[in-house]
mmCIF file of C-alpha atoms in Angstrom:
data_model
loop_
_atom_site.group_PDB
_atom_site.id
_atom_site.type_symbol
_atom_site.label_atom_id
_atom_site.label_comp_id
_atom_site.label_asym_id
_atom_site.label_seq_id
_atom_site.Cartn_x
_atom_site.Cartn_y
_atom_site.Cartn_z
ATOM 1 C CA GLY A 629 -8.825 7.520 12.316
ATOM 2 C CA GLU A 630 -6.309 4.729 12.376
ATOM 3 C CA ASN A 631 -2.679 5.483 13.192
ATOM 4 C CA VAL A 632 0.102 2.966 12.647
ATOM 5 C CA GLU A 633 3.532 3.352 14.225
ATOM 6 C CA GLN A 634 6.444 1.251 13.007
ATOM 7 C CA HIS A 635 9.843 0.600 14.577
ATOM 8 C CA PRO A 636 12.711 0.610 14.000
ATOM 9 C CA SER A 637 13.118 2.983 11.068
ATOM 10 C CA THR A 638 16.371 1.275 10.068
ATOM 11 C CA LEU A 639 17.643 -2.205 10.876
ATOM 12 C CA SER A 640 21.008 -3.615 9.971
ATOM 13 C CA VAL A 641 21.772 -7.334 10.432
ATOM 14 C CA GLN A 642 24.332 -9.884 9.358
ATOM 15 C CA GLU A 643 23.344 -12.557 6.896
ATOM 16 C CA GLY A 644 21.833 -15.482 8.767
ATOM 17 C CA ASP A 645 20.617 -13.391 11.695
ATOM 18 C CA SER A 646 16.959 -12.793 12.491
ATOM 19 C CA ALA A 647 15.185 -9.477 11.987
ATOM 20 C CA VAL A 648 12.129 -8.244 13.849
ATOM 21 C CA ILE A 649 10.009 -5.234 12.899
ATOM 22 C CA LYS A 650 7.224 -4.047 15.181
ATOM 23 C CA CYS A 651 4.051 -2.061 14.562
ATOM 24 C CA THR A 652 1.328 -0.715 16.784
ATOM 25 C CA TYR A 653 -2.113 0.430 15.706
ATOM 26 C CA SER A 654 -4.732 2.588 17.351
ATOM 27 C CA ASP A 655 -8.113 1.452 16.010
ATOM 28 C CA SER A 656 -9.395 -1.625 17.831
ATOM 29 C CA ALA A 657 -11.761 -2.255 14.878
ATOM 30 C CA SER A 658 -8.834 -3.012 12.565
ATOM 31 C CA ASN A 659 -9.021 -6.611 11.427
ATOM 32 C CA TYR A 660 -6.417 -7.148 8.728
ATOM 33 C CA PHE A 661 -2.676 -6.499 8.862
ATOM 34 C CA PRO A 662 -0.573 -6.946 5.728
ATOM 35 C CA TRP A 663 3.176 -6.543 5.378
ATOM 36 C CA TYR A 664 4.703 -5.197 2.188
ATOM 37 C CA LYS A 665 8.264 -5.344 0.929
ATOM 38 C CA GLN A 666 9.383 -2.513 -1.337
ATOM 39 C CA GLU A 667 12.645 -2.618 -3.218
ATOM 40 C CA LEU A 668 14.093 0.622 -4.496
ATOM 41 C CA GLY A 669 11.889 2.126 -7.208
ATOM 42 C CA LYS A 670 9.549 -0.861 -7.257
ATOM 43 C CA ARG A 671 5.973 -1.530 -6.193
ATOM 44 C CA PRO A 672 5.091 -2.603 -2.640
ATOM 45 C CA GLN A 673 4.874 -6.396 -2.729
ATOM 46 C CA LEU A 674 2.586 -8.232 -0.293
ATOM 47 C CA ILE A 675 4.726 -10.771 1.568
ATOM 48 C CA ILE A 676 2.485 -11.937 4.374
ATOM 49 C CA ASP A 677 -0.691 -10.886 6.131
ATOM 50 C CA ILE A 678 -2.661 -11.790 9.219
ATOM 51 C CA ARG A 679 -6.298 -11.427 10.124
ATOM 52 C CA SER A 680 -7.642 -10.555 13.536
ATOM 53 C CA ASN A 681 -8.923 -14.052 14.296
ATOM 54 C CA VAL A 682 -5.376 -15.472 14.145
ATOM 55 C CA GLY A 683 -2.449 -14.921 16.511
ATOM 56 C CA GLU A 684 0.401 -16.090 14.314
ATOM 57 C CA LYS A 685 1.077 -16.992 10.721
ATOM 58 C CA LYS A 686 4.206 -18.420 9.141
ATOM 59 C CA ASP A 687 5.436 -18.736 5.584
ATOM 60 C CA GLN A 688 8.886 -20.297 5.297
ATOM 61 C CA ARG A 689 11.362 -17.788 6.777
ATOM 62 C CA ILE A 690 8.727 -15.132 7.434
ATOM 63 C CA ALA A 691 6.273 -15.028 10.317
ATOM 64 C CA VAL A 692 3.848 -12.464 11.642
ATOM 65 C CA THR A 693 2.387 -12.300 15.141
ATOM 66 C CA LEU A 694 -0.614 -10.305 16.296
ATOM 67 C CA ASN A 695 -1.534 -9.243 19.817
ATOM 68 C CA LYS A 696 -5.022 -7.738 19.622
ATOM 69 C CA THR A 697 -5.134 -6.822 23.281
ATOM 70 C CA ALA A 698 -1.965 -4.770 23.053
ATOM 71 C CA LYS A 699 -2.767 -3.659 19.480
ATOM 72 C CA HIS A 700 0.576 -4.592 18.060
ATOM 73 C CA PHE A 701 1.875 -6.919 15.390
ATOM 74 C CA SER A 702 5.353 -7.923 14.343
ATOM 75 C CA LEU A 703 7.218 -9.290 11.348
ATOM 76 C CA HIS A 704 9.914 -11.877 11.963
ATOM 77 C CA ILE A 705 12.423 -12.850 9.296
ATOM 78 C CA THR A 706 14.740 -15.727 10.123
ATOM 79 C CA GLU A 707 17.989 -16.713 8.380
ATOM 80 C CA THR A 708 18.153 -13.362 6.612
ATOM 81 C CA GLN A 709 19.737 -13.144 3.170
ATOM 82 C CA PRO A 710 21.108 -10.115 1.279
ATOM 83 C CA GLU A 711 18.073 -10.225 -1.024
ATOM 84 C CA ASP A 712 15.869 -9.509 1.991
ATOM 85 C CA SER A 713 17.328 -5.988 1.972
ATOM 86 C CA ALA A 714 14.447 -3.607 1.224
ATOM 87 C CA VAL A 715 11.973 -1.265 2.899
ATOM 88 C CA TYR A 716 9.275 -3.099 4.818
ATOM 89 C CA PHE A 717 5.901 -1.507 5.523
ATOM 90 C CA CYS A 718 3.253 -2.708 7.891
ATOM 91 C CA ALA A 719 -0.354 -1.654 7.372
ATOM 92 C CA ALA A 720 -3.706 -1.935 9.069
ATOM 93 C CA HIS A 721 -7.163 -2.175 7.590
ATOM 94 C CA ALA A 722 -10.134 -1.026 9.614
ATOM 95 C CA GLY A 723 -13.170 -3.236 9.713
ATOM 96 C CA GLY A 724 -16.765 -2.135 9.733
ATOM 97 C CA THR A 725 -17.746 0.000 6.760
ATOM 98 C CA SER A 726 -14.197 0.552 5.530
ATOM 99 C CA TYR A 727 -13.839 -0.316 1.860
ATOM 100 C CA GLY A 728 -10.260 -1.344 2.142
ATOM 101 C CA LYS A 729 -8.343 1.729 3.182
ATOM 102 C CA LEU A 730 -4.915 0.633 4.353
ATOM 103 C CA THR A 731 -3.057 2.825 6.815
ATOM 104 C CA PHE A 732 0.673 2.295 6.502
ATOM 105 C CA GLY A 733 3.496 2.567 8.982
ATOM 106 C CA GLN A 734 6.507 4.726 8.248
ATOM 107 C CA GLY A 735 8.603 1.862 6.914
ATOM 108 C CA THR A 736 11.753 0.051 8.043
ATOM 109 C CA ILE A 737 14.881 0.025 5.911
ATOM 110 C CA LEU A 738 16.344 -3.460 6.383
ATOM 111 C CA THR A 739 19.933 -3.997 5.324
ATOM 112 C CA VAL A 740 21.356 -7.522 5.388
ATOM 113 C CA HIS A 741 25.160 -7.571 5.213
ATOM 114 C CA PRO A 742 26.793 -10.583 3.547
ATOM 115 C CA GLU B 1176 0.476 -14.461 -12.413
ATOM 116 C CA PRO B 1177 -1.855 -11.492 -13.101
ATOM 117 C CA GLU B 1178 -0.534 -8.096 -12.090
ATOM 118 C CA VAL B 1179 -1.803 -4.551 -11.829
ATOM 119 C CA THR B 1180 -0.320 -2.377 -14.571
ATOM 120 C CA GLN B 1181 0.055 1.397 -14.703
ATOM 121 C CA THR B 1182 0.902 3.949 -17.380
ATOM 122 C CA PRO B 1183 2.887 6.054 -17.798
ATOM 123 C CA SER B 1184 5.787 5.028 -15.581
ATOM 124 C CA HIS B 1185 6.942 8.632 -15.354
ATOM 125 C CA GLN B 1186 4.989 11.831 -16.021
ATOM 126 C CA VAL B 1187 6.497 15.290 -15.995
ATOM 127 C CA THR B 1188 4.117 18.245 -16.054
ATOM 128 C CA GLN B 1189 4.015 21.958 -15.449
ATOM 129 C CA MET B 1190 2.265 23.356 -12.389
ATOM 130 C CA GLY B 1191 -1.377 24.038 -13.143
ATOM 131 C CA GLN B 1192 -1.663 21.405 -15.851
ATOM 132 C CA GLU B 1193 -4.054 18.472 -15.748
ATOM 133 C CA VAL B 1194 -2.720 14.933 -15.620
ATOM 134 C CA ILE B 1195 -4.402 11.574 -15.961
ATOM 135 C CA LEU B 1196 -2.776 8.492 -14.512
ATOM 136 C CA ARG B 1197 -3.949 5.156 -15.820
ATOM 137 C CA CYS B 1198 -4.240 1.750 -14.224
ATOM 138 C CA VAL B 1199 -5.422 -1.658 -15.329
ATOM 139 C CA PRO B 1200 -6.428 -3.658 -12.248
ATOM 140 C CA ILE B 1201 -6.335 -7.436 -12.069
ATOM 141 C CA SER B 1202 -9.222 -8.646 -14.217
ATOM 142 C CA ASN B 1203 -11.465 -10.352 -11.635
ATOM 143 C CA HIS B 1204 -10.930 -7.705 -8.979
ATOM 144 C CA LEU B 1205 -13.802 -5.473 -7.958
ATOM 145 C CA TYR B 1206 -12.216 -2.975 -5.558
ATOM 146 C CA PHE B 1207 -9.755 -0.363 -6.748
ATOM 147 C CA TYR B 1208 -7.544 2.065 -4.886
ATOM 148 C CA TRP B 1209 -5.119 4.898 -5.384
ATOM 149 C CA TYR B 1210 -2.264 5.581 -2.988
ATOM 150 C CA ARG B 1211 0.609 8.004 -3.179
ATOM 151 C CA GLN B 1212 4.103 7.958 -1.780
ATOM 152 C CA ILE B 1213 6.136 11.127 -1.522
ATOM 153 C CA LEU B 1214 9.831 10.335 -1.921
ATOM 154 C CA GLY B 1215 11.221 8.705 1.210
ATOM 155 C CA GLN B 1216 7.901 8.723 3.028
ATOM 156 C CA LYS B 1217 5.189 6.219 3.774
ATOM 157 C CA VAL B 1218 2.424 5.141 1.451
ATOM 158 C CA GLU B 1219 -0.757 7.202 1.903
ATOM 159 C CA PHE B 1220 -4.300 6.237 0.985
ATOM 160 C CA LEU B 1221 -6.119 8.508 -1.462
ATOM 161 C CA VAL B 1222 -9.336 6.816 -2.518
ATOM 162 C CA SER B 1223 -11.177 3.518 -2.877
ATOM 163 C CA PHE B 1224 -13.653 2.762 -5.645
ATOM 164 C CA TYR B 1225 -16.287 0.066 -5.950
ATOM 165 C CA ASN B 1226 -19.314 -0.456 -8.136
ATOM 166 C CA ASN B 1227 -18.536 2.672 -10.170
ATOM 167 C CA GLU B 1228 -18.442 5.040 -7.270
ATOM 168 C CA ILE B 1229 -16.069 6.318 -4.617
ATOM 169 C CA SER B 1230 -16.466 4.329 -1.412
ATOM 170 C CA GLU B 1231 -13.949 6.123 0.739
ATOM 171 C CA LYS B 1232 -11.480 8.990 0.367
ATOM 172 C CA SER B 1233 -8.845 10.689 2.454
ATOM 173 C CA GLU B 1234 -8.311 14.360 3.270
ATOM 174 C CA ILE B 1235 -5.676 14.469 0.524
ATOM 175 C CA PHE B 1236 -8.287 13.618 -2.099
ATOM 176 C CA ASP B 1237 -9.783 17.087 -2.526
ATOM 177 C CA ASP B 1238 -11.738 18.658 -5.407
ATOM 178 C CA GLN B 1239 -8.638 18.656 -7.600
ATOM 179 C CA PHE B 1240 -8.707 14.875 -7.736
ATOM 180 C CA SER B 1241 -11.177 12.599 -9.462
ATOM 181 C CA VAL B 1242 -11.323 8.929 -10.384
ATOM 182 C CA GLU B 1243 -13.101 7.129 -13.133
ATOM 183 C CA ARG B 1244 -13.543 3.685 -14.603
ATOM 184 C CA PRO B 1245 -14.201 4.678 -18.206
ATOM 185 C CA ASP B 1246 -14.470 1.120 -19.510
ATOM 186 C CA GLY B 1247 -14.329 -2.432 -18.228
ATOM 187 C CA SER B 1248 -10.593 -2.483 -17.682
ATOM 188 C CA ASN B 1249 -9.108 0.953 -16.986
ATOM 189 C CA PHE B 1250 -9.164 2.903 -13.740
ATOM 190 C CA THR B 1251 -7.912 6.482 -13.896
ATOM 191 C CA LEU B 1252 -6.841 9.192 -11.484
ATOM 192 C CA LYS B 1253 -7.124 12.774 -12.711
ATOM 193 C CA ILE B 1254 -5.492 15.764 -11.088
ATOM 194 C CA ARG B 1255 -7.093 18.891 -12.527
ATOM 195 C CA SER B 1256 -4.540 21.562 -11.718
ATOM 196 C CA THR B 1257 -1.306 20.103 -10.458
ATOM 197 C CA LYS B 1258 0.694 21.683 -7.646
ATOM 198 C CA LEU B 1259 4.353 21.226 -6.778
ATOM 199 C CA GLU B 1260 3.351 19.203 -3.720
ATOM 200 C CA ASP B 1261 1.550 16.664 -5.936
ATOM 201 C CA SER B 1262 4.971 15.354 -6.979
ATOM 202 C CA ALA B 1263 5.011 11.762 -5.752
ATOM 203 C CA MET B 1264 4.787 8.145 -6.809
ATOM 204 C CA TYR B 1265 1.167 7.185 -7.377
ATOM 205 C CA PHE B 1266 0.238 3.548 -6.901
ATOM 206 C CA CYS B 1267 -2.919 1.879 -8.070
ATOM 207 C CA ALA B 1268 -4.036 -1.254 -6.219
ATOM 208 C CA SER B 1269 -6.866 -3.703 -6.537
ATOM 209 C CA SER B 1270 -8.484 -6.412 -4.462
ATOM 210 C CA GLU B 1271 -10.861 -9.203 -5.329
ATOM 211 C CA ALA B 1272 -13.417 -8.511 -2.631
ATOM 212 C CA ARG B 1273 -13.896 -7.106 0.815
ATOM 213 C CA PHE B 1274 -12.612 -8.741 3.983
ATOM 214 C CA PRO B 1275 -11.600 -11.532 4.235
ATOM 215 C CA ARG B 1276 -10.651 -11.793 0.536
ATOM 216 C CA ASN B 1277 -9.219 -8.317 0.600
ATOM 217 C CA GLU B 1278 -5.537 -8.692 -0.205
ATOM 218 C CA GLN B 1279 -4.481 -5.585 -2.117
ATOM 219 C CA PHE B 1280 -2.022 -5.915 -4.976
ATOM 220 C CA PHE B 1281 -0.134 -2.863 -6.110
ATOM 221 C CA GLY B 1282 0.870 -1.689 -9.554
ATOM 222 C CA PRO B 1283 4.416 -0.541 -10.384
ATOM 223 C CA GLY B 1284 3.515 3.109 -9.873
ATOM 224 C CA THR B 1285 3.613 6.323 -11.866
ATOM 225 C CA ARG B 1286 6.208 8.849 -10.812
ATOM 226 C CA LEU B 1287 4.649 12.303 -11.179
ATOM 227 C CA THR B 1288 6.992 15.261 -11.289
ATOM 228 C CA VAL B 1289 5.416 18.723 -11.192
ATOM 229 C CA LEU B 1290 7.724 21.557 -12.249
#
């Protein structure tokens, strides 16, 4: 089955700096890669996603890149703010007959210091 | 903006008891999921449900677990005989359709504590 590895497990940056979180996946049939932000005690919130026919997607300060050949994808947050502090999870969805099972990475605790 | 809702927010039960966790997916969504997250760990897939039947399940989803859509709005997860290791946050999610309209939106979760 699919396996998703996420790095780093913790990331500490100064306000205004950029943050990059990287994930690798194992199943070449995976075709959809969402990123979720989870604040303490809250639900995972979808912040951006990318599909396998696209190499990059941007939404304001957040961007995601996908390298299908290398089977890795990354989340980039620019001009970080203290409210970006949260746990970020990447996930992969296998194509084919999969009915939507998402396999999650281990999570990255992002701390943005004012 | 429509959201997935879940009840209760926190459930405490004794080992061996049955629990039912309830979810109301977003109204025009057709695909429903349960995930769990043990404290401090990653989110794990349990089961997906479409057209009134299970479409996919993980190794975690054994005979002690079952899901049901008893009416047009609710989606439930039942654990027949809870174990200590079932203590976790359980998230319901829903999506409108399959790929490419397959964004999954999560509910706020039910924290299950088994004593």
